[in-house]
Amino acid sequence: MDHPDRMPLITPEKRRRGIYILPNLFTTAALFAGFYAIVQAMDHRFETAAVAIFVAMVLDGLDGRIARLTRTQSEFGAEYDSLSDMVSFGAAPALVMYEWALRDLGKLGWAAAFIYCAGAALRLARFNTNIAVVDKRYFQGLPSPAAAALIAGMVWVGIDNDFTGGELSGLACALTIFAGISMVSNVLFWSGKSINLRKSVPFIVLIALVLAFALISSYPPGVLFALFLVYAGSGYVVWALRWKRKYDARNAGGFVPPTTDTAASATAWPEADTTAEAPTPTSDTDAEKDNAGAPPRS
């Protein structure tokens, strides 16, 4: 029996609302790459699993840009992208590292893997709720794709140099915990969003890009791992330099101007704006990036 006075659970407008296929296709491909990495790790094909995580990073970096270019942003795409990131850059790297090197450490091994997995989940949650208070030039905490690259890069380099996981278990445990804690830290990491890709650049920049691709192709495992290791350390180096400047100025009785990076003071997690006009939060990647199927969120 119909009850005209009752509101339907799903309005006809929402029922008829579809999803954009193109950006969500890339998000699905990134999700598949993360799931494939888990399957390969369970079969002890760790090198393939590590490469799959890097493939997921590339796909995750494309979906948001494609959504903007084709004007196909949506709230569904933003949420879907966040869930995909959790699988590809949270669960998959933790499981790959655990199966390769941490299993023999017993409780310490699975605890380290859980710290990483929980750090990725908290990182994504904070990223989606801190949109309004962070400086878009920086990420607050290590982006989850970069953290996943540290894990996958170490596995790839170790296997390529004929190391077993047991031989590097101590270093693997330390790196896994470092990556997990870095994701939930308040350390600022450069986002790269201040780069204007539509702006003309000197010819030497193009030559530098060609040399960079040549360098990566010469030894992909080592170069990629080194690049992300430097990036992970850069935030702590900048933090130490800022702290030293403030410490020296305080001892000298000088005035320390307030920082212009609003993310530096964003220690609280504000409530997410749930109004219809609120900007849709993005996932981690533009590495944390503009999300697939969502307006740019940094």
PDB file of C-alpha atoms in Angstrom:
ATOM      1  CA  MET A   1       0.000   0.000   0.000  1.00  0.00           C
ATOM      2  CA  ASP A   2       1.387   3.399  -0.977  1.00  0.00           C
ATOM      3  CA  HIS A   3       1.786   6.151   1.594  1.00  0.00           C
ATOM      4  CA  PRO A   4       1.958   9.491  -0.243  1.00  0.00           C
ATOM      5  CA  ASP A   5       2.808  11.321   2.994  1.00  0.00           C
ATOM      6  CA  ARG A   6       6.128   9.478   3.363  1.00  0.00           C
ATOM      7  CA  MET A   7       9.320  10.681   1.760  1.00  0.00           C
ATOM      8  CA  PRO A   8      11.023   8.133  -0.525  1.00  0.00           C
ATOM      9  CA  LEU A   9      14.388   6.791   0.614  1.00  0.00           C
ATOM     10  CA  ILE A  10      15.936   7.816  -2.716  1.00  0.00           C
ATOM     11  CA  THR A  11      14.582  10.803  -4.601  1.00  0.00           C
ATOM     12  CA  PRO A  12      13.782  10.306  -8.299  1.00  0.00           C
ATOM     13  CA  GLU A  13      16.478  12.845  -9.194  1.00  0.00           C
ATOM     14  CA  LYS A  14      19.170  10.863  -7.371  1.00  0.00           C
ATOM     15  CA  ARG A  15      17.839   7.582  -8.733  1.00  0.00           C
ATOM     16  CA  ARG A  16      18.243   8.838 -12.290  1.00  0.00           C
ATOM     17  CA  ARG A  17      21.651  10.370 -11.596  1.00  0.00           C
ATOM     18  CA  GLY A  18      24.444   8.482 -13.346  1.00  0.00           C
ATOM     19  CA  ILE A  19      28.220   8.477 -13.015  1.00  0.00           C
ATOM     20  CA  TYR A  20      30.912   9.649 -15.380  1.00  0.00           C
ATOM     21  CA  ILE A  21      32.632   6.686 -16.948  1.00  0.00           C
ATOM     22  CA  LEU A  22      35.991   8.136 -18.043  1.00  0.00           C
ATOM     23  CA  PRO A  23      37.551   9.353 -14.756  1.00  0.00           C
ATOM     24  CA  ASN A  24      36.037   6.475 -12.797  1.00  0.00           C
ATOM     25  CA  LEU A  25      37.502   4.069 -15.335  1.00  0.00           C
ATOM     26  CA  PHE A  26      40.988   5.256 -14.369  1.00  0.00           C
ATOM     27  CA  THR A  27      40.076   5.022 -10.682  1.00  0.00           C
ATOM     28  CA  THR A  28      38.895   1.456 -11.229  1.00  0.00           C
ATOM     29  CA  ALA A  29      42.134   0.643 -13.031  1.00  0.00           C
ATOM     30  CA  ALA A  30      44.131   2.026 -10.070  1.00  0.00           C
ATOM     31  CA  LEU A  31      42.012  -0.053  -7.696  1.00  0.00           C
ATOM     32  CA  PHE A  32      42.634  -3.134  -9.821  1.00  0.00           C
ATOM     33  CA  ALA A  33      46.393  -2.491  -9.763  1.00  0.00           C
ATOM     34  CA  GLY A  34      46.331  -2.308  -5.959  1.00  0.00           C
ATOM     35  CA  PHE A  35      44.268  -5.485  -5.696  1.00  0.00           C
ATOM     36  CA  TYR A  36      46.561  -7.191  -8.202  1.00  0.00           C
ATOM     37  CA  ALA A  37      49.552  -6.263  -6.028  1.00  0.00           C
ATOM     38  CA  ILE A  38      47.899  -8.001  -3.061  1.00  0.00           C
ATOM     39  CA  VAL A  39      47.221 -11.141  -5.098  1.00  0.00           C
ATOM     40  CA  GLN A  40      50.796 -11.236  -6.422  1.00  0.00           C
ATOM     41  CA  ALA A  41      52.204 -10.795  -2.909  1.00  0.00           C
ATOM     42  CA  MET A  42      50.151 -13.756  -1.711  1.00  0.00           C
ATOM     43  CA  ASP A  43      51.712 -15.782  -4.551  1.00  0.00           C
ATOM     44  CA  HIS A  44      55.202 -14.535  -3.508  1.00  0.00           C
ATOM     45  CA  ARG A  45      55.675 -12.590  -6.744  1.00  0.00           C
ATOM     46  CA  PHE A  46      56.880  -9.525  -4.890  1.00  0.00           C
ATOM     47  CA  GLU A  47      58.593  -7.733  -7.768  1.00  0.00           C
ATOM     48  CA  THR A  48      55.385  -7.822  -9.805  1.00  0.00           C
ATOM     49  CA  ALA A  49      53.455  -6.606  -6.759  1.00  0.00           C
ATOM     50  CA  ALA A  50      55.810  -3.655  -6.307  1.00  0.00           C
ATOM     51  CA  VAL A  51      55.511  -2.662  -9.971  1.00  0.00           C
ATOM     52  CA  ALA A  52      51.704  -2.872  -9.709  1.00  0.00           C
ATOM     53  CA  ILE A  53      51.745  -0.334  -6.871  1.00  0.00           C
ATOM     54  CA  PHE A  54      53.739   2.099  -9.020  1.00  0.00           C
ATOM     55  CA  VAL A  55      51.244   1.554 -11.852  1.00  0.00           C
ATOM     56  CA  ALA A  56      48.432   2.391  -9.428  1.00  0.00           C
ATOM     57  CA  MET A  57      50.235   5.642  -8.598  1.00  0.00           C
ATOM     58  CA  VAL A  58      50.325   6.665 -12.250  1.00  0.00           C
ATOM     59  CA  LEU A  59      46.648   5.854 -12.785  1.00  0.00           C
ATOM     60  CA  ASP A  60      45.661   7.605  -9.569  1.00  0.00           C
ATOM     61  CA  GLY A  61      47.495  10.706 -10.733  1.00  0.00           C
ATOM     62  CA  LEU A  62      45.549  10.789 -13.998  1.00  0.00           C
ATOM     63  CA  ASP A  63      41.937  10.373 -12.929  1.00  0.00           C
ATOM     64  CA  GLY A  64      41.556  13.781 -11.289  1.00  0.00           C
ATOM     65  CA  ARG A  65      43.219  15.614 -14.165  1.00  0.00           C
ATOM     66  CA  ILE A  66      41.015  13.838 -16.677  1.00  0.00           C
ATOM     67  CA  ALA A  67      37.927  14.723 -14.649  1.00  0.00           C
ATOM     68  CA  ARG A  68      38.898  18.406 -14.702  1.00  0.00           C
ATOM     69  CA  LEU A  69      39.745  18.444 -18.383  1.00  0.00           C
ATOM     70  CA  THR A  70      36.487  16.760 -19.347  1.00  0.00           C
ATOM     71  CA  ARG A  71      34.403  18.578 -16.717  1.00  0.00           C
ATOM     72  CA  THR A  72      33.233  15.287 -15.245  1.00  0.00           C
ATOM     73  CA  GLN A  73      33.878  15.917 -11.527  1.00  0.00           C
ATOM     74  CA  SER A  74      31.407  14.353  -9.119  1.00  0.00           C
ATOM     75  CA  GLU A  75      31.026  13.614  -5.427  1.00  0.00           C
ATOM     76  CA  PHE A  76      30.783   9.921  -6.237  1.00  0.00           C
ATOM     77  CA  GLY A  77      34.142  10.047  -8.010  1.00  0.00           C
ATOM     78  CA  ALA A  78      35.765  11.719  -5.010  1.00  0.00           C
ATOM     79  CA  GLU A  79      34.566   9.065  -2.581  1.00  0.00           C
ATOM     80  CA  TYR A  80      35.399   6.243  -4.965  1.00  0.00           C
ATOM     81  CA  ASP A  81      38.918   7.611  -5.425  1.00  0.00           C
ATOM     82  CA  SER A  82      39.508   7.747  -1.662  1.00  0.00           C
ATOM     83  CA  LEU A  83      38.458   4.126  -1.266  1.00  0.00           C
ATOM     84  CA  SER A  84      40.696   3.143  -4.177  1.00  0.00           C
ATOM     85  CA  ASP A  85      43.622   4.961  -2.558  1.00  0.00           C
ATOM     86  CA  MET A  86      43.089   3.072   0.689  1.00  0.00           C
ATOM     87  CA  VAL A  87      43.427  -0.244  -1.119  1.00  0.00           C
ATOM     88  CA  SER A  88      46.275   0.709  -3.461  1.00  0.00           C
ATOM     89  CA  PHE A  89      48.359   2.830  -1.071  1.00  0.00           C
ATOM     90  CA  GLY A  90      47.248   1.538   2.313  1.00  0.00           C
ATOM     91  CA  ALA A  91      46.408  -2.162   2.385  1.00  0.00           C
ATOM     92  CA  ALA A  92      48.470  -3.299  -0.619  1.00  0.00           C
ATOM     93  CA  PRO A  93      51.887  -1.879   0.426  1.00  0.00           C
ATOM     94  CA  ALA A  94      51.399  -3.074   4.016  1.00  0.00           C
ATOM     95  CA  LEU A  95      50.598  -6.613   2.901  1.00  0.00           C
ATOM     96  CA  VAL A  96      53.390  -6.718   0.292  1.00  0.00           C
ATOM     97  CA  MET A  97      55.994  -5.626   2.830  1.00  0.00           C
ATOM     98  CA  TYR A  98      54.648  -7.988   5.488  1.00  0.00           C
ATOM     99  CA  GLU A  99      54.753 -10.998   3.184  1.00  0.00           C
ATOM    100  CA  TRP A 100      58.220 -10.107   1.882  1.00  0.00           C
ATOM    101  CA  ALA A 101      60.144  -9.081   4.985  1.00  0.00           C
ATOM    102  CA  LEU A 102      58.056  -8.638   8.133  1.00  0.00           C
ATOM    103  CA  ARG A 103      56.466 -12.046   8.583  1.00  0.00           C
ATOM    104  CA  ASP A 104      59.545 -13.518  10.307  1.00  0.00           C
ATOM    105  CA  LEU A 105      59.522 -10.711  12.905  1.00  0.00           C
ATOM    106  CA  GLY A 106      56.368 -12.065  14.503  1.00  0.00           C
ATOM    107  CA  LYS A 107      54.281  -9.545  16.429  1.00  0.00           C
ATOM    108  CA  LEU A 108      56.652  -6.694  15.622  1.00  0.00           C
ATOM    109  CA  GLY A 109      56.242  -7.409  11.921  1.00  0.00           C
ATOM    110  CA  TRP A 110      52.464  -7.325  11.771  1.00  0.00           C
ATOM    111  CA  ALA A 111      52.390  -4.370  14.184  1.00  0.00           C
ATOM    112  CA  ALA A 112      54.640  -2.397  11.818  1.00  0.00           C
ATOM    113  CA  ALA A 113      52.424  -3.313   8.871  1.00  0.00           C
ATOM    114  CA  PHE A 114      49.333  -2.242  10.816  1.00  0.00           C
ATOM    115  CA  ILE A 115      50.929   1.090  11.771  1.00  0.00           C
ATOM    116  CA  TYR A 116      51.452   1.774   8.094  1.00  0.00           C
ATOM    117  CA  CYS A 117      47.924   0.696   7.110  1.00  0.00           C
ATOM    118  CA  ALA A 118      46.303   2.731   9.891  1.00  0.00           C
ATOM    119  CA  GLY A 119      48.503   5.724   9.029  1.00  0.00           C
ATOM    120  CA  ALA A 120      47.266   5.626   5.434  1.00  0.00           C
ATOM    121  CA  ALA A 121      43.618   5.498   6.567  1.00  0.00           C
ATOM    122  CA  LEU A 122      44.089   8.399   8.987  1.00  0.00           C
ATOM    123  CA  ARG A 123      46.020  10.350   6.361  1.00  0.00           C
ATOM    124  CA  LEU A 124      43.177  10.047   3.860  1.00  0.00           C
ATOM    125  CA  ALA A 125      40.556  10.955   6.480  1.00  0.00           C
ATOM    126  CA  ARG A 126      42.477  14.044   7.593  1.00  0.00           C
ATOM    127  CA  PHE A 127      43.156  15.091   4.015  1.00  0.00           C
ATOM    128  CA  ASN A 128      39.457  14.980   3.176  1.00  0.00           C
ATOM    129  CA  THR A 129      38.421  17.010   6.237  1.00  0.00           C
ATOM    130  CA  ASN A 130      41.267  19.538   6.362  1.00  0.00           C
ATOM    131  CA  ILE A 131      40.698  20.987   2.892  1.00  0.00           C
ATOM    132  CA  ALA A 132      39.664  24.439   4.073  1.00  0.00           C
ATOM    133  CA  VAL A 133      42.609  25.081   6.413  1.00  0.00           C
ATOM    134  CA  VAL A 134      45.720  23.765   4.654  1.00  0.00           C
ATOM    135  CA  ASP A 135      47.967  25.667   2.299  1.00  0.00           C
ATOM    136  CA  LYS A 136      47.498  24.077  -1.112  1.00  0.00           C
ATOM    137  CA  ARG A 137      51.219  24.437  -1.818  1.00  0.00           C
ATOM    138  CA  TYR A 138      51.953  21.802   0.811  1.00  0.00           C
ATOM    139  CA  PHE A 139      50.688  18.467   2.049  1.00  0.00           C
ATOM    140  CA  GLN A 140      50.256  18.054   5.797  1.00  0.00           C
ATOM    141  CA  GLY A 141      51.960  14.737   6.313  1.00  0.00           C
ATOM    142  CA  LEU A 142      53.570  12.473   3.738  1.00  0.00           C
ATOM    143  CA  PRO A 143      51.143  11.759   0.864  1.00  0.00           C
ATOM    144  CA  SER A 144      50.000   8.140   0.827  1.00  0.00           C
ATOM    145  CA  PRO A 145      51.201   7.483  -2.764  1.00  0.00           C
ATOM    146  CA  ALA A 146      54.694   8.637  -1.779  1.00  0.00           C
ATOM    147  CA  ALA A 147      54.602   6.418   1.306  1.00  0.00           C
ATOM    148  CA  ALA A 148      53.502   3.484  -0.857  1.00  0.00           C
ATOM    149  CA  ALA A 149      56.377   4.229  -3.243  1.00  0.00           C
ATOM    150  CA  LEU A 150      58.841   3.935  -0.347  1.00  0.00           C
ATOM    151  CA  ILE A 151      57.513   0.489   0.523  1.00  0.00           C
ATOM    152  CA  ALA A 152      57.229  -0.771  -3.048  1.00  0.00           C
ATOM    153  CA  GLY A 153      60.564   0.792  -3.995  1.00  0.00           C
ATOM    154  CA  MET A 154      62.437  -0.971  -1.210  1.00  0.00           C
ATOM    155  CA  VAL A 155      60.898  -4.329  -2.144  1.00  0.00           C
ATOM    156  CA  TRP A 156      61.744  -3.798  -5.810  1.00  0.00           C
ATOM    157  CA  VAL A 157      65.336  -2.721  -5.122  1.00  0.00           C
ATOM    158  CA  GLY A 158      65.904  -5.546  -2.654  1.00  0.00           C
ATOM    159  CA  ILE A 159      64.703  -8.226  -5.052  1.00  0.00           C
ATOM    160  CA  ASP A 160      66.603  -6.707  -7.969  1.00  0.00           C
ATOM    161  CA  ASN A 161      69.816  -6.948  -5.940  1.00  0.00           C
ATOM    162  CA  ASP A 162      69.159 -10.544  -4.855  1.00  0.00           C
ATOM    163  CA  PHE A 163      68.334  -9.741  -1.228  1.00  0.00           C
ATOM    164  CA  THR A 164      65.770 -11.787   0.617  1.00  0.00           C
ATOM    165  CA  GLY A 165      63.186 -10.169   2.836  1.00  0.00           C
ATOM    166  CA  GLY A 166      64.675 -11.810   5.903  1.00  0.00           C
ATOM    167  CA  GLU A 167      68.053 -10.180   5.259  1.00  0.00           C
ATOM    168  CA  LEU A 168      66.480  -6.730   5.249  1.00  0.00           C
ATOM    169  CA  SER A 169      63.759  -7.313   7.832  1.00  0.00           C
ATOM    170  CA  GLY A 170      65.108  -4.775  10.337  1.00  0.00           C
ATOM    171  CA  LEU A 171      65.469  -2.022   7.748  1.00  0.00           C
ATOM    172  CA  ALA A 172      62.096  -2.904   6.242  1.00  0.00           C
ATOM    173  CA  CYS A 173      60.425  -2.660   9.655  1.00  0.00           C
ATOM    174  CA  ALA A 174      61.977   0.744  10.345  1.00  0.00           C
ATOM    175  CA  LEU A 175      61.005   2.095   6.917  1.00  0.00           C
ATOM    176  CA  THR A 176      57.438   0.818   7.245  1.00  0.00           C
ATOM    177  CA  ILE A 177      56.964   2.474  10.632  1.00  0.00           C
ATOM    178  CA  PHE A 178      58.617   5.675   9.373  1.00  0.00           C
ATOM    179  CA  ALA A 179      56.267   5.842   6.389  1.00  0.00           C
ATOM    180  CA  GLY A 180      53.206   5.197   8.561  1.00  0.00           C
ATOM    181  CA  ILE A 181      54.099   7.852  11.138  1.00  0.00           C
ATOM    182  CA  SER A 182      55.110  10.375   8.464  1.00  0.00           C
ATOM    183  CA  MET A 183      51.651  10.176   6.890  1.00  0.00           C
ATOM    184  CA  VAL A 184      49.966  11.357  10.107  1.00  0.00           C
ATOM    185  CA  SER A 185      52.640  13.875  11.116  1.00  0.00           C
ATOM    186  CA  ASN A 186      52.256  17.655  10.837  1.00  0.00           C
ATOM    187  CA  VAL A 187      55.412  17.938   8.733  1.00  0.00           C
ATOM    188  CA  LEU A 188      54.821  19.841   5.491  1.00  0.00           C
ATOM    189  CA  PHE A 189      55.723  18.322   2.132  1.00  0.00           C
ATOM    190  CA  TRP A 190      55.789  20.288  -1.109  1.00  0.00           C
ATOM    191  CA  SER A 191      52.720  19.443  -3.206  1.00  0.00           C
ATOM    192  CA  GLY A 192      53.951  20.683  -6.578  1.00  0.00           C
ATOM    193  CA  LYS A 193      50.600  22.362  -7.233  1.00  0.00           C
ATOM    194  CA  SER A 194      52.243  25.753  -7.592  1.00  0.00           C
ATOM    195  CA  ILE A 195      53.707  24.607 -10.908  1.00  0.00           C
ATOM    196  CA  ASN A 196      51.754  26.039 -13.840  1.00  0.00           C
ATOM    197  CA  LEU A 197      51.885  23.493 -16.649  1.00  0.00           C
ATOM    198  CA  ARG A 198      50.307  25.974 -19.058  1.00  0.00           C
ATOM    199  CA  LYS A 199      53.075  28.516 -18.600  1.00  0.00           C
ATOM    200  CA  SER A 200      55.914  28.716 -21.100  1.00  0.00           C
ATOM    201  CA  VAL A 201      59.317  27.623 -19.809  1.00  0.00           C
ATOM    202  CA  PRO A 202      62.882  27.912 -21.098  1.00  0.00           C
ATOM    203  CA  PHE A 203      64.086  25.245 -23.525  1.00  0.00           C
ATOM    204  CA  ILE A 204      66.525  23.956 -20.909  1.00  0.00           C
ATOM    205  CA  VAL A 205      63.574  22.686 -18.864  1.00  0.00           C
ATOM    206  CA  LEU A 206      62.579  20.328 -21.677  1.00  0.00           C
ATOM    207  CA  ILE A 207      66.147  19.046 -21.856  1.00  0.00           C
ATOM    208  CA  ALA A 208      66.116  18.460 -18.098  1.00  0.00           C
ATOM    209  CA  LEU A 209      62.906  16.437 -18.422  1.00  0.00           C
ATOM    210  CA  VAL A 210      64.455  14.292 -21.159  1.00  0.00           C
ATOM    211  CA  LEU A 211      67.496  13.651 -18.957  1.00  0.00           C
ATOM    212  CA  ALA A 212      65.226  12.781 -16.020  1.00  0.00           C
ATOM    213  CA  PHE A 213      63.367  10.181 -18.073  1.00  0.00           C
ATOM    214  CA  ALA A 214      66.675   8.785 -19.299  1.00  0.00           C
ATOM    215  CA  LEU A 215      67.949   8.556 -15.721  1.00  0.00           C
ATOM    216  CA  ILE A 216      64.836   6.734 -14.521  1.00  0.00           C
ATOM    217  CA  SER A 217      64.920   4.311 -17.440  1.00  0.00           C
ATOM    218  CA  SER A 218      68.566   3.461 -16.726  1.00  0.00           C
ATOM    219  CA  TYR A 219      67.652   1.771 -13.432  1.00  0.00           C
ATOM    220  CA  PRO A 220      63.956   2.236 -12.520  1.00  0.00           C
ATOM    221  CA  PRO A 221      63.951   0.468  -9.115  1.00  0.00           C
ATOM    222  CA  GLY A 222      66.891   2.360  -7.641  1.00  0.00           C
ATOM    223  CA  VAL A 223      66.136   5.769  -9.140  1.00  0.00           C
ATOM    224  CA  LEU A 224      62.451   5.746  -8.180  1.00  0.00           C
ATOM    225  CA  PHE A 225      63.208   4.546  -4.661  1.00  0.00           C
ATOM    226  CA  ALA A 226      65.918   7.205  -4.257  1.00  0.00           C
ATOM    227  CA  LEU A 227      63.632   9.975  -5.523  1.00  0.00           C
ATOM    228  CA  PHE A 228      60.839   9.140  -3.088  1.00  0.00           C
ATOM    229  CA  LEU A 229      63.311   8.627  -0.255  1.00  0.00           C
ATOM    230  CA  VAL A 230      64.672  12.143  -0.868  1.00  0.00           C
ATOM    231  CA  TYR A 231      61.123  13.511  -1.025  1.00  0.00           C
ATOM    232  CA  ALA A 232      60.216  11.816   2.269  1.00  0.00           C
ATOM    233  CA  GLY A 233      63.281  13.331   3.912  1.00  0.00           C
ATOM    234  CA  SER A 234      62.791  16.800   2.417  1.00  0.00           C
ATOM    235  CA  GLY A 235      59.878  17.636   4.689  1.00  0.00           C
ATOM    236  CA  TYR A 236      61.902  16.869   7.805  1.00  0.00           C
ATOM    237  CA  VAL A 237      64.879  18.864   6.527  1.00  0.00           C
ATOM    238  CA  VAL A 238      62.695  21.929   5.921  1.00  0.00           C
ATOM    239  CA  TRP A 239      61.031  21.461   9.321  1.00  0.00           C
ATOM    240  CA  ALA A 240      64.441  21.302  11.038  1.00  0.00           C
ATOM    241  CA  LEU A 241      65.644  24.444   9.250  1.00  0.00           C
ATOM    242  CA  ARG A 242      62.516  26.371  10.255  1.00  0.00           C
ATOM    243  CA  TRP A 243      62.805  25.185  13.835  1.00  0.00           C
ATOM    244  CA  LYS A 244      66.473  26.251  13.953  1.00  0.00           C
ATOM    245  CA  ARG A 245      65.643  29.681  12.537  1.00  0.00           C
ATOM    246  CA  LYS A 246      62.968  30.211  15.174  1.00  0.00           C
ATOM    247  CA  TYR A 247      65.245  28.901  17.924  1.00  0.00           C
ATOM    248  CA  ASP A 248      68.111  31.220  16.926  1.00  0.00           C
ATOM    249  CA  ALA A 249      65.803  34.218  16.651  1.00  0.00           C
ATOM    250  CA  ARG A 250      64.276  33.475  20.060  1.00  0.00           C
ATOM    251  CA  ASN A 251      67.687  33.221  21.716  1.00  0.00           C
ATOM    252  CA  ALA A 252      68.784  36.445  20.058  1.00  0.00           C
ATOM    253  CA  GLY A 253      65.653  38.229  21.250  1.00  0.00           C
ATOM    254  CA  GLY A 254      64.552  38.860  17.709  1.00  0.00           C
ATOM    255  CA  PHE A 255      61.088  38.845  16.247  1.00  0.00           C
ATOM    256  CA  VAL A 256      60.011  35.665  14.469  1.00  0.00           C
ATOM    257  CA  PRO A 257      57.372  36.464  11.847  1.00  0.00           C
ATOM    258  CA  PRO A 258      54.443  34.081  11.768  1.00  0.00           C
ATOM    259  CA  THR A 259      54.650  31.399   9.149  1.00  0.00           C
ATOM    260  CA  THR A 260      52.690  31.941   5.974  1.00  0.00           C
ATOM    261  CA  ASP A 261      51.972  28.257   5.600  1.00  0.00           C
ATOM    262  CA  THR A 262      48.518  27.794   7.036  1.00  0.00           C
ATOM    263  CA  ALA A 263      49.029  24.053   7.059  1.00  0.00           C
ATOM    264  CA  ALA A 264      51.688  24.424   9.720  1.00  0.00           C
ATOM    265  CA  SER A 265      49.068  25.405  12.279  1.00  0.00           C
ATOM    266  CA  ALA A 266      46.436  22.939  11.157  1.00  0.00           C
ATOM    267  CA  THR A 267      46.705  20.469  13.997  1.00  0.00           C
ATOM    268  CA  ALA A 268      42.994  20.096  14.592  1.00  0.00           C
ATOM    269  CA  TRP A 269      40.746  18.154  12.311  1.00  0.00           C
ATOM    270  CA  PRO A 270      37.775  20.396  11.499  1.00  0.00           C
ATOM    271  CA  GLU A 271      34.392  18.949  10.852  1.00  0.00           C
ATOM    272  CA  ALA A 272      33.755  18.347   7.175  1.00  0.00           C
ATOM    273  CA  ASP A 273      31.308  20.730   5.530  1.00  0.00           C
ATOM    274  CA  THR A 274      28.366  18.610   4.479  1.00  0.00           C
ATOM    275  CA  THR A 275      26.351  21.332   2.743  1.00  0.00           C
ATOM    276  CA  ALA A 276      25.536  20.924  -0.898  1.00  0.00           C
ATOM    277  CA  GLU A 277      27.632  23.914  -1.872  1.00  0.00           C
ATOM    278  CA  ALA A 278      30.755  22.750  -0.004  1.00  0.00           C
ATOM    279  CA  PRO A 279      33.829  21.874  -2.049  1.00  0.00           C
ATOM    280  CA  THR A 280      34.122  18.150  -2.602  1.00  0.00           C
ATOM    281  CA  PRO A 281      37.176  16.715  -0.782  1.00  0.00           C
ATOM    282  CA  THR A 282      39.759  14.933  -2.846  1.00  0.00           C
ATOM    283  CA  SER A 283      41.860  11.920  -2.236  1.00  0.00           C
ATOM    284  CA  ASP A 284      45.486  11.861  -1.658  1.00  0.00           C
ATOM    285  CA  THR A 285      47.225  11.979  -4.946  1.00  0.00           C
ATOM    286  CA  ASP A 286      47.943  15.077  -6.885  1.00  0.00           C
ATOM    287  CA  ALA A 287      49.827  12.167  -4.483  1.00  0.00           C
ATOM    288  CA  GLU A 288      48.053  13.135  -3.261  1.00  0.00           C
ATOM    289  CA  LYS A 289      46.371  15.479  -6.361  1.00  0.00           C
ATOM    290  CA  ASP A 290      43.048  16.634  -7.462  1.00  0.00           C
ATOM    291  CA  ASN A 291      40.654  13.757  -7.115  1.00  0.00           C
ATOM    292  CA  ALA A 292      39.078  11.693  -9.789  1.00  0.00           C
ATOM    293  CA  GLY A 293      35.634  12.763 -10.203  1.00  0.00           C
ATOM    294  CA  ALA A 294      35.872  15.665  -7.760  1.00  0.00           C
ATOM    295  CA  PRO A 295      36.682  19.361  -7.882  1.00  0.00           C
ATOM    296  CA  PRO A 296      40.331  20.170  -7.104  1.00  0.00           C
ATOM    297  CA  ARG A 297      40.956  19.678  -3.437  1.00  0.00           C
ATOM    298  CA  SER A 298      44.651  19.620  -2.876  1.00  0.00           C
TER     299      SER A 298
END
